[in-house]
Amino acid sequence: MYSRFEALKKYDLEKIQASTVAIVGLGATGSVMAEHLARHGVNLVLVDRDYLEMNDLYSSNLYSRDQCESALPKAKAAEEKLEEMTRAEAFVENLDSSNMDLLEEADVILDGTDNLETRLMIDEYASENDIPWIYTAALGEKGFSMFVEENCFRCIFERTD
């Protein structure tokens, strides 16, 4: 894995490490993305309203048994671990129309949620602010993602009432 990281040097590693990624949702998918980005020195904005439960211990390597037993907020628990590797700022909040400014520092937004309404808000905000974002989903043991830059995510799910 280190050789792959070293291969980034021929690209602009300093640019990668100077970037900021907002991750909304820090469950099984979001926590893995956060950990990998932190290991590469990417600055993180972490947004999640949930608190850890024991089942989170088995779905993510990021959280410890003590954190799960203490029912810490996922965002704060992730921040605590990831600050060892990079700058991480946690927000224990439900992302909604009143606090979308939490994403304003982001060069890219990563969706780690399981909520279509939140995804649609991310899509609208990203579109209005010209910020690319990545939709992710986990179904069973499989993961899916879609990079959203020019095509709008909400267009895929438009209702035909």
GROMACS .gro file of N, CA and C in nm:
model
  483
    1MET      N    1   0.082  -0.119   0.000
    1MET     CA    2   0.000   0.000   0.000
    1MET      C    3   0.086   0.125   0.000
    2TYR      N    4   0.201   0.118   0.069
    2TYR     CA    5   0.288   0.235   0.075
    2TYR      C    6   0.338   0.272  -0.065
    3SER      N    7   0.364   0.172  -0.149
    3SER     CA    8   0.412   0.200  -0.285
    3SER      C    9   0.308   0.278  -0.363
    4ARG      N   10   0.181   0.251  -0.339
    4ARG     CA   11   0.075   0.327  -0.406
    4ARG      C   12   0.072   0.471  -0.358
    5PHE      N   13   0.095   0.487  -0.228
    5PHE     CA   14   0.101   0.622  -0.173
    5PHE      C   15   0.220   0.697  -0.232
    6GLU      N   16   0.334   0.631  -0.242
    6GLU     CA   17   0.453   0.693  -0.300
    6GLU      C   18   0.429   0.731  -0.446
    7ALA      N   19   0.348   0.651  -0.516
    7ALA     CA   20   0.319   0.682  -0.657
    7ALA      C   21   0.245   0.815  -0.669
    8LEU      N   22   0.176   0.855  -0.564
    8LEU     CA   23   0.106   0.984  -0.568
    8LEU      C   24   0.204   1.102  -0.578
    9LYS      N   25   0.328   1.078  -0.539
    9LYS     CA   26   0.425   1.187  -0.541
    9LYS      C   27   0.445   1.242  -0.680
   10LYS      N   28   0.429   1.157  -0.781
   10LYS     CA   29   0.447   1.210  -0.916
   10LYS      C   30   0.328   1.301  -0.953
   11TYR      N   31   0.222   1.290  -0.878
   11TYR     CA   32   0.112   1.385  -0.892
   11TYR      C   33   0.139   1.495  -0.790
   12ASP      N   34   0.045   1.574  -0.761
   12ASP     CA   35   0.069   1.683  -0.669
   12ASP      C   36   0.024   1.645  -0.529
   13LEU      N   37   0.110   1.570  -0.457
   13LEU     CA   38   0.078   1.523  -0.323
   13LEU      C   39   0.051   1.639  -0.228
   14GLU      N   40   0.127   1.747  -0.243
   14GLU     CA   41   0.105   1.863  -0.158
   14GLU      C   42  -0.035   1.920  -0.179
   15LYS      N   43  -0.083   1.919  -0.302
   15LYS     CA   44  -0.218   1.968  -0.332
   15LYS      C   45  -0.322   1.878  -0.266
   16ILE      N   46  -0.299   1.747  -0.273
   16ILE     CA   47  -0.392   1.652  -0.210
   16ILE      C   48  -0.398   1.676  -0.060
   17GLN      N   49  -0.281   1.693   0.002
   17GLN     CA   50  -0.275   1.710   0.146
   17GLN      C   51  -0.323   1.848   0.191
   18ALA      N   52  -0.331   1.942   0.099
   18ALA     CA   53  -0.382   2.077   0.132
   18ALA      C   54  -0.533   2.086   0.110
   19SER      N   55  -0.591   1.980   0.056
   19SER     CA   56  -0.735   1.984   0.028
   19SER      C   57  -0.816   1.948   0.153
   20THR      N   58  -0.943   1.983   0.146
   20THR     CA   59  -1.036   1.952   0.255
   20THR      C   60  -1.154   1.873   0.197
   21VAL      N   61  -1.185   1.765   0.262
   21VAL     CA   62  -1.297   1.681   0.223
   21VAL      C   63  -1.398   1.681   0.336
   22ALA      N   64  -1.523   1.708   0.304
   22ALA     CA   65  -1.632   1.697   0.402
   22ALA      C   66  -1.693   1.558   0.386
   23ILE      N   67  -1.707   1.489   0.497
   23ILE     CA   68  -1.772   1.358   0.497
   23ILE      C   69  -1.897   1.369   0.582
   24VAL      N   70  -2.010   1.342   0.519
   24VAL     CA   71  -2.139   1.348   0.588
   24VAL      C   72  -2.184   1.204   0.611
   25GLY      N   73  -2.188   1.165   0.738
   25GLY     CA   74  -2.224   1.029   0.775
   25GLY      C   75  -2.098   0.948   0.803
   26LEU      N   76  -2.085   0.900   0.925
   26LEU     CA   77  -1.964   0.830   0.967
   26LEU      C   78  -1.991   0.689   1.016
   27GLY      N   79  -2.083   0.623   0.947
   27GLY     CA   80  -2.110   0.483   0.976
   27GLY      C   81  -2.006   0.395   0.909
   28ALA      N   82  -2.045   0.277   0.866
   28ALA     CA   83  -1.952   0.181   0.807
   28ALA      C   84  -1.879   0.239   0.686
   29THR      N   85  -1.950   0.305   0.597
   29THR     CA   86  -1.889   0.358   0.475
   29THR      C   87  -1.811   0.486   0.502
   30GLY      N   88  -1.873   0.583   0.567
   30GLY     CA   89  -1.809   0.712   0.592
   30GLY      C   90  -1.686   0.702   0.678
   31SER      N   91  -1.688   0.614   0.778
   31SER     CA   92  -1.571   0.601   0.867
   31SER      C   93  -1.451   0.542   0.794
   32VAL      N   94  -1.475   0.450   0.703
   32VAL     CA   95  -1.365   0.392   0.625
   32VAL      C   96  -1.306   0.498   0.532
   33MET      N   97  -1.391   0.575   0.466
   33MET     CA   98  -1.341   0.681   0.378
   33MET      C   99  -1.260   0.782   0.458
   34ALA      N  100  -1.310   0.819   0.575
   34ALA     CA  101  -1.241   0.918   0.659
   34ALA      C  102  -1.104   0.868   0.700
   35GLU      N  103  -1.096   0.743   0.741
   35GLU     CA  104  -0.967   0.689   0.785
   35GLU      C  105  -0.866   0.686   0.672
   36HIS      N  106  -0.907   0.642   0.554
   36HIS     CA  107  -0.814   0.636   0.441
   36HIS      C  108  -0.767   0.774   0.399
   37LEU      N  109  -0.857   0.870   0.397
   37LEU     CA  110  -0.817   1.006   0.359
   37LEU      C  111  -0.723   1.066   0.463
   38ALA      N  112  -0.752   1.043   0.590
   38ALA     CA  113  -0.666   1.095   0.697
   38ALA      C  114  -0.525   1.037   0.687
   39ARG      N  115  -0.514   0.911   0.652
   39ARG     CA  116  -0.383   0.847   0.638
   39ARG      C  117  -0.301   0.910   0.526
   40HIS      N  118  -0.369   0.976   0.433
   40HIS     CA  119  -0.299   1.045   0.324
   40HIS      C  120  -0.284   1.194   0.351
   41GLY      N  121  -0.325   1.238   0.470
   41GLY     CA  122  -0.304   1.377   0.509
   41GLY      C  123  -0.408   1.475   0.461
   42VAL      N  124  -0.521   1.426   0.414
   42VAL     CA  125  -0.628   1.514   0.368
   42VAL      C  126  -0.700   1.572   0.489
   43ASN      N  127  -0.725   1.701   0.489
   43ASN     CA  128  -0.800   1.767   0.597
   43ASN      C  129  -0.946   1.727   0.588
   44LEU      N  130  -1.009   1.708   0.704
   44LEU     CA  131  -1.145   1.655   0.706
   44LEU      C  132  -1.242   1.743   0.785
   45VAL      N  133  -1.363   1.753   0.732
   45VAL     CA  134  -1.478   1.807   0.804
   45VAL      C  135  -1.572   1.689   0.820
   46LEU      N  136  -1.604   1.654   0.944
   46LEU     CA  137  -1.682   1.534   0.976
   46LEU      C  138  -1.818   1.574   1.030
   47VAL      N  139  -1.925   1.528   0.966
   47VAL     CA  140  -2.060   1.564   1.008
   47VAL      C  141  -2.142   1.437   1.029
   48ASP      N  142  -2.190   1.419   1.150
   48ASP     CA  143  -2.278   1.305   1.181
   48ASP      C  144  -2.354   1.336   1.308
   49ARG      N  145  -2.481   1.303   1.310
   49ARG     CA  146  -2.565   1.331   1.427
   49ARG      C  147  -2.575   1.214   1.523
   50ASP      N  148  -2.528   1.097   1.481
   50ASP     CA  149  -2.548   0.974   1.558
   50ASP      C  150  -2.441   0.951   1.664
   51TYR      N  151  -2.476   0.864   1.757
   51TYR     CA  152  -2.388   0.823   1.865
   51TYR      C  153  -2.350   0.677   1.845
   52LEU      N  154  -2.232   0.642   1.889
   52LEU     CA  155  -2.183   0.505   1.871
   52LEU      C  156  -2.265   0.405   1.952
   53GLU      N  157  -2.277   0.288   1.892
   53GLU     CA  158  -2.338   0.172   1.956
   53GLU      C  159  -2.239   0.056   1.940
   54MET      N  160  -2.259  -0.051   2.012
   54MET     CA  161  -2.166  -0.162   2.005
   54MET      C  162  -2.156  -0.222   1.864
   55ASN      N  163  -2.264  -0.220   1.786
   55ASN     CA  164  -2.256  -0.276   1.651
   55ASN      C  165  -2.161  -0.195   1.562
   56ASP      N  166  -2.132  -0.069   1.597
   56ASP     CA  167  -2.039   0.011   1.520
   56ASP      C  168  -1.897  -0.042   1.532
   57LEU      N  169  -1.868  -0.111   1.640
   57LEU     CA  170  -1.737  -0.170   1.660
   57LEU      C  171  -1.706  -0.274   1.553
   58TYR      N  172  -1.809  -0.341   1.505
   58TYR     CA  173  -1.792  -0.449   1.408
   58TYR      C  174  -1.802  -0.402   1.264
   59SER      N  175  -1.851  -0.282   1.243
   59SER     CA  176  -1.867  -0.232   1.106
   59SER      C  177  -1.761  -0.129   1.068
   60SER      N  178  -1.671  -0.098   1.160
   60SER     CA  179  -1.567   0.001   1.132
   60SER      C  180  -1.444  -0.024   1.218
   61ASN      N  181  -1.328  -0.007   1.158
   61ASN     CA  182  -1.203  -0.018   1.233
   61ASN      C  183  -1.169   0.111   1.305
   62LEU      N  184  -1.242   0.217   1.277
   62LEU     CA  185  -1.209   0.348   1.330
   62LEU      C  186  -1.241   0.363   1.478
   63TYR      N  187  -1.346   0.297   1.523
   63TYR     CA  188  -1.394   0.318   1.659
   63TYR      C  189  -1.344   0.210   1.754
   64SER      N  190  -1.319   0.249   1.879
   64SER     CA  191  -1.272   0.154   1.980
   64SER      C  192  -1.389   0.104   2.064
   65ARG      N  193  -1.364  -0.004   2.135
   65ARG     CA  194  -1.465  -0.061   2.225
   65ARG      C  195  -1.505   0.042   2.331
   66ASP      N  196  -1.408   0.112   2.388
   66ASP     CA  197  -1.438   0.213   2.490
   66ASP      C  198  -1.528   0.324   2.434
   67GLN      N  199  -1.498   0.368   2.311
   67GLN     CA  200  -1.581   0.473   2.250
   67GLN      C  201  -1.724   0.424   2.230
   68CYS      N  202  -1.739   0.299   2.186
   68CYS     CA  203  -1.873   0.244   2.162
   68CYS      C  204  -1.948   0.224   2.294
   69GLU      N  205  -1.879   0.173   2.395
   69GLU     CA  206  -1.944   0.153   2.525
   69GLU      C  207  -1.983   0.285   2.588
   70SER      N  208  -1.908   0.391   2.559
   70SER     CA  209  -1.939   0.524   2.612
   70SER      C  210  -2.041   0.598   2.529
   71ALA      N  211  -2.082   0.539   2.418
   71ALA     CA  212  -2.181   0.600   2.328
   71ALA      C  213  -2.140   0.742   2.288
   72LEU      N  214  -2.014   0.757   2.251
   72LEU     CA  215  -1.966   0.888   2.205
   72LEU      C  216  -2.032   0.925   2.073
   73PRO      N  217  -2.043   1.055   2.044
   73PRO     CA  218  -2.089   1.095   1.910
   73PRO      C  219  -1.989   1.043   1.806
   74LYS      N  220  -2.040   0.989   1.696
   74LYS     CA  221  -1.952   0.934   1.593
   74LYS      C  222  -1.853   1.038   1.544
   75ALA      N  223  -1.899   1.160   1.522
   75ALA     CA  224  -1.811   1.265   1.468
   75ALA      C  225  -1.696   1.294   1.564
   76LYS      N  226  -1.726   1.303   1.694
   76LYS     CA  227  -1.622   1.332   1.793
   76LYS      C  228  -1.525   1.214   1.809
   77ALA      N  229  -1.579   1.093   1.808
   77ALA     CA  230  -1.494   0.975   1.820
   77ALA      C  231  -1.400   0.965   1.699
   78ALA      N  232  -1.452   0.993   1.581
   78ALA     CA  233  -1.369   0.990   1.460
   78ALA      C  234  -1.264   1.100   1.465
   79GLU      N  235  -1.304   1.219   1.506
   79GLU     CA  236  -1.211   1.331   1.516
   79GLU      C  237  -1.096   1.295   1.610
   80GLU      N  238  -1.128   1.235   1.723
   80GLU     CA  239  -1.028   1.197   1.824
   80GLU      C  240  -0.922   1.105   1.763
   81LYS      N  241  -0.966   1.009   1.685
   81LYS     CA  242  -0.873   0.913   1.624
   81LYS      C  243  -0.798   0.974   1.506
   82LEU      N  244  -0.868   1.049   1.422
   82LEU     CA  245  -0.808   1.097   1.297
   82LEU      C  246  -0.714   1.215   1.316
   83GLU      N  247  -0.730   1.289   1.426
   83GLU     CA  248  -0.640   1.401   1.451
   83GLU      C  249  -0.496   1.357   1.473
   84GLU      N  250  -0.476   1.229   1.496
   84GLU     CA  251  -0.340   1.175   1.505
   84GLU      C  252  -0.271   1.182   1.369
   85MET      N  253  -0.350   1.189   1.261
   85MET     CA  254  -0.296   1.182   1.126
   85MET      C  255  -0.312   1.311   1.046
   86THR      N  256  -0.415   1.389   1.076
   86THR     CA  257  -0.445   1.507   0.996
   86THR      C  258  -0.533   1.602   1.074
   87ARG      N  259  -0.568   1.714   1.012
   87ARG     CA  260  -0.662   1.808   1.075
   87ARG      C  261  -0.804   1.756   1.049
   88ALA      N  262  -0.878   1.739   1.156
   88ALA     CA  263  -1.016   1.693   1.146
   88ALA      C  264  -1.103   1.781   1.235
   89GLU      N  265  -1.216   1.823   1.182
   89GLU     CA  266  -1.309   1.906   1.257
   89GLU      C  267  -1.445   1.837   1.258
   90ALA      N  268  -1.495   1.810   1.379
   90ALA     CA  269  -1.619   1.733   1.394
   90ALA      C  270  -1.738   1.823   1.424
   91PHE      N  271  -1.852   1.785   1.367
   91PHE     CA  272  -1.979   1.852   1.395
   91PHE      C  273  -2.082   1.745   1.426
   92VAL      N  274  -2.132   1.745   1.549
   92VAL     CA  275  -2.235   1.650   1.590
   92VAL      C  276  -2.368   1.716   1.560
   93GLU      N  277  -2.407   1.706   1.435
   93GLU     CA  278  -2.528   1.774   1.389
   93GLU      C  279  -2.595   1.693   1.279
   94ASN      N  280  -2.724   1.715   1.267
   94ASN     CA  281  -2.800   1.665   1.155
   94ASN      C  282  -2.785   1.767   1.043
   95LEU      N  283  -2.730   1.727   0.930
   95LEU     CA  284  -2.714   1.820   0.820
   95LEU      C  285  -2.852   1.852   0.763
   96ASP      N  286  -2.885   1.981   0.763
   96ASP     CA  287  -3.012   2.025   0.706
   96ASP      C  288  -2.994   2.161   0.643
   97SER      N  289  -3.100   2.218   0.592
   97SER     CA  290  -3.090   2.345   0.518
   97SER      C  291  -3.037   2.459   0.603
   98SER      N  292  -3.045   2.449   0.735
   98SER     CA  293  -2.999   2.559   0.821
   98SER      C  294  -2.848   2.557   0.848
   99ASN      N  295  -2.781   2.445   0.818
   99ASN     CA  296  -2.639   2.439   0.850
   99ASN      C  297  -2.553   2.384   0.736
  100MET      N  298  -2.597   2.401   0.615
  100MET     CA  299  -2.520   2.355   0.500
  100MET      C  300  -2.385   2.425   0.490
  101ASP      N  301  -2.372   2.538   0.559
  101ASP     CA  302  -2.244   2.610   0.558
  101ASP      C  303  -2.132   2.528   0.623
  102LEU      N  304  -2.165   2.419   0.692
  102LEU     CA  305  -2.062   2.330   0.746
  102LEU      C  306  -1.975   2.274   0.634
  103LEU      N  307  -2.028   2.274   0.512
  103LEU     CA  308  -1.958   2.216   0.398
  103LEU      C  309  -1.877   2.317   0.318
  104GLU      N  310  -1.880   2.444   0.359
  104GLU     CA  311  -1.823   2.550   0.276
  104GLU      C  312  -1.672   2.540   0.256
  105GLU      N  313  -1.598   2.477   0.344
  105GLU     CA  314  -1.453   2.461   0.328
  105GLU      C  315  -1.417   2.349   0.232
  106ALA      N  316  -1.512   2.266   0.199
  106ALA     CA  317  -1.483   2.142   0.126
  106ALA      C  318  -1.446   2.166  -0.020
  107ASP      N  319  -1.344   2.092  -0.062
  107ASP     CA  320  -1.309   2.084  -0.203
  107ASP      C  321  -1.388   1.973  -0.269
  108VAL      N  322  -1.425   1.874  -0.190
  108VAL     CA  323  -1.506   1.760  -0.233
  108VAL      C  324  -1.593   1.721  -0.114
  109ILE      N  325  -1.715   1.676  -0.142
  109ILE     CA  326  -1.805   1.626  -0.037
  109ILE      C  327  -1.826   1.477  -0.060
  110LEU      N  328  -1.813   1.398   0.046
  110LEU     CA  329  -1.839   1.255   0.038
  110LEU      C  330  -1.964   1.223   0.117
  111ASP      N  331  -2.052   1.149   0.055
  111ASP     CA  332  -2.176   1.108   0.118
  111ASP      C  333  -2.158   0.972   0.182
  112GLY      N  334  -2.169   0.967   0.314
  112GLY     CA  335  -2.165   0.840   0.386
  112GLY      C  336  -2.298   0.814   0.454
  113THR      N  337  -2.404   0.877   0.405
  113THR     CA  338  -2.535   0.866   0.470
  113THR      C  339  -2.614   0.749   0.414
  114ASP      N  340  -2.728   0.726   0.474
  114ASP     CA  341  -2.824   0.630   0.421
  114ASP      C  342  -2.959   0.699   0.409
  115ASN      N  343  -2.954   0.825   0.367
  115ASN     CA  344  -3.072   0.909   0.371
  115ASN      C  345  -3.085   0.987   0.240
  116LEU      N  346  -3.188   0.958   0.161
  116LEU     CA  347  -3.206   1.023   0.032
  116LEU      C  348  -3.228   1.173   0.047
  117GLU      N  349  -3.303   1.215   0.147
  117GLU     CA  350  -3.329   1.358   0.167
  117GLU      C  351  -3.198   1.435   0.188
  118THR      N  352  -3.108   1.380   0.269
  118THR     CA  353  -2.980   1.445   0.292
  118THR      C  354  -2.897   1.447   0.165
  119ARG      N  355  -2.900   1.339   0.091
  119ARG     CA  356  -2.827   1.333  -0.037
  119ARG      C  357  -2.877   1.439  -0.133
  120LEU      N  358  -3.006   1.459  -0.137
  120LEU     CA  359  -3.061   1.562  -0.226
  120LEU      C  360  -3.018   1.702  -0.183
  121MET      N  361  -3.009   1.725  -0.051
  121MET     CA  362  -2.959   1.855  -0.002
  121MET      C  363  -2.812   1.874  -0.037
  122ILE      N  364  -2.734   1.767  -0.023
  122ILE     CA  365  -2.592   1.774  -0.061
  122ILE      C  366  -2.582   1.806  -0.210
  123ASP      N  367  -2.662   1.740  -0.290
  123ASP     CA  368  -2.660   1.761  -0.434
  123ASP      C  369  -2.692   1.906  -0.470
  124GLU      N  370  -2.794   1.961  -0.408
  124GLU     CA  371  -2.833   2.099  -0.435
  124GLU      C  372  -2.722   2.196  -0.392
  125TYR      N  373  -2.668   2.175  -0.272
  125TYR     CA  374  -2.562   2.263  -0.222
  125TYR      C  375  -2.438   2.253  -0.311
  126ALA      N  376  -2.399   2.132  -0.345
  126ALA     CA  377  -2.281   2.111  -0.429
  126ALA      C  378  -2.299   2.174  -0.566
  127SER      N  379  -2.418   2.161  -0.620
  127SER     CA  380  -2.447   2.219  -0.751
  127SER      C  381  -2.440   2.372  -0.746
  128GLU      N  382  -2.502   2.431  -0.646
  128GLU     CA  383  -2.504   2.577  -0.631
  128GLU      C  384  -2.365   2.635  -0.605
  129ASN      N  385  -2.277   2.556  -0.540
  129ASN     CA  386  -2.145   2.606  -0.501
  129ASN      C  387  -2.031   2.546  -0.585
  130ASP      N  388  -2.069   2.474  -0.690
  130ASP     CA  389  -1.971   2.416  -0.783
  130ASP      C  390  -1.867   2.330  -0.711
  131ILE      N  391  -1.916   2.241  -0.624
  131ILE     CA  392  -1.830   2.149  -0.549
  131ILE      C  393  -1.865   2.007  -0.594
  132PRO      N  394  -1.769   1.930  -0.640
  132PRO     CA  395  -1.799   1.792  -0.674
  132PRO      C  396  -1.829   1.710  -0.548
  133TRP      N  397  -1.910   1.606  -0.565
  133TRP     CA  398  -1.938   1.520  -0.451
  133TRP      C  399  -1.949   1.376  -0.497
  134ILE      N  400  -1.934   1.285  -0.403
  134ILE     CA  401  -1.940   1.143  -0.434
  134ILE      C  402  -2.049   1.079  -0.351
  135TYR      N  403  -2.145   1.020  -0.421
  135TYR     CA  404  -2.253   0.944  -0.360
  135TYR      C  405  -2.200   0.805  -0.330
  136THR      N  406  -2.227   0.753  -0.213
  136THR     CA  407  -2.190   0.615  -0.181
  136THR      C  408  -2.309   0.545  -0.117
  137ALA      N  409  -2.310   0.414  -0.132
  137ALA     CA  410  -2.413   0.333  -0.069
  137ALA      C  411  -2.357   0.194  -0.044
  138ALA      N  412  -2.403   0.134   0.060
  138ALA     CA  413  -2.367  -0.004   0.091
  138ALA      C  414  -2.495  -0.087   0.096
  139LEU      N  415  -2.496  -0.192   0.019
  139LEU     CA  416  -2.609  -0.284   0.019
  139LEU      C  417  -2.554  -0.423   0.046
  140GLY      N  418  -2.586  -0.475   0.163
  140GLY     CA  419  -2.530  -0.603   0.203
  140GLY      C  420  -2.380  -0.592   0.217
  141GLU      N  421  -2.308  -0.675   0.147
  141GLU     CA  422  -2.162  -0.675   0.151
  141GLU      C  423  -2.100  -0.599   0.034
  142LYS      N  424  -2.181  -0.528  -0.043
  142LYS     CA  425  -2.131  -0.458  -0.161
  142LYS      C  426  -2.141  -0.307  -0.142
  143GLY      N  427  -2.043  -0.237  -0.197
  143GLY     CA  428  -2.044  -0.092  -0.192
  143GLY      C  429  -2.057  -0.034  -0.331
  144PHE      N  430  -2.121   0.081  -0.340
  144PHE     CA  431  -2.143   0.147  -0.467
  144PHE      C  432  -2.108   0.295  -0.452
  145SER      N  433  -2.061   0.356  -0.559
  145SER     CA  434  -2.032   0.498  -0.555
  145SER      C  435  -2.057   0.559  -0.692
  146MET      N  436  -2.078   0.691  -0.691
  146MET     CA  437  -2.099   0.765  -0.815
  146MET      C  438  -2.044   0.905  -0.795
  147PHE      N  439  -1.953   0.945  -0.881
  147PHE     CA  440  -1.896   1.079  -0.877
  147PHE      C  441  -1.996   1.173  -0.943
  148VAL      N  442  -2.034   1.279  -0.871
  148VAL     CA  443  -2.133   1.374  -0.923
  148VAL      C  444  -2.064   1.507  -0.943
  149GLU      N  445  -2.046   1.545  -1.069
  149GLU     CA  446  -1.981   1.672  -1.098
  149GLU      C  447  -2.069   1.757  -1.188
  150GLU      N  448  -2.097   1.707  -1.307
  150GLU     CA  449  -2.177   1.785  -1.400
  150GLU      C  450  -2.323   1.739  -1.405
  151ASN      N  451  -2.343   1.609  -1.397
  151ASN     CA  452  -2.479   1.557  -1.398
  151ASN      C  453  -2.535   1.564  -1.258
  152CYS      N  454  -2.657   1.605  -1.246
  152CYS     CA  455  -2.714   1.620  -1.112
  152CYS      C  456  -2.772   1.489  -1.062
  153PHE      N  457  -2.746   1.461  -0.936
  153PHE     CA  458  -2.795   1.341  -0.870
  153PHE      C  459  -2.947   1.342  -0.864
  154ARG      N  460  -3.004   1.458  -0.830
  154ARG     CA  461  -3.149   1.466  -0.813
  154ARG      C  462  -3.223   1.438  -0.944
  155CYS      N  463  -3.158   1.462  -1.058
  155CYS     CA  464  -3.222   1.435  -1.186
  155CYS      C  465  -3.252   1.287  -1.205
  156ILE      N  466  -3.170   1.204  -1.143
  156ILE     CA  467  -3.189   1.059  -1.154
  156ILE      C  468  -3.315   1.017  -1.078
  157PHE      N  469  -3.348   1.090  -0.973
  157PHE     CA  470  -3.459   1.052  -0.886
  157PHE      C  471  -3.580   1.144  -0.897
  158GLU      N  472  -3.589   1.219  -1.005
  158GLU     CA  473  -3.703   1.309  -1.019
  158GLU      C  474  -3.833   1.230  -1.021
  159ARG      N  475  -3.932   1.285  -0.955
  159ARG     CA  476  -4.062   1.222  -0.950
  159ARG      C  477  -4.142   1.257  -1.075
  160THR      N  478  -4.222   1.166  -1.118
  160THR     CA  479  -4.310   1.190  -1.232
  160THR      C  480  -4.454   1.177  -1.185
  161ASP      N  481  -4.491   1.259  -1.087
  161ASP     CA  482  -4.627   1.254  -1.030
  161ASP      C  483  -4.730   1.300  -1.131
   0.00000   0.00000   0.00000
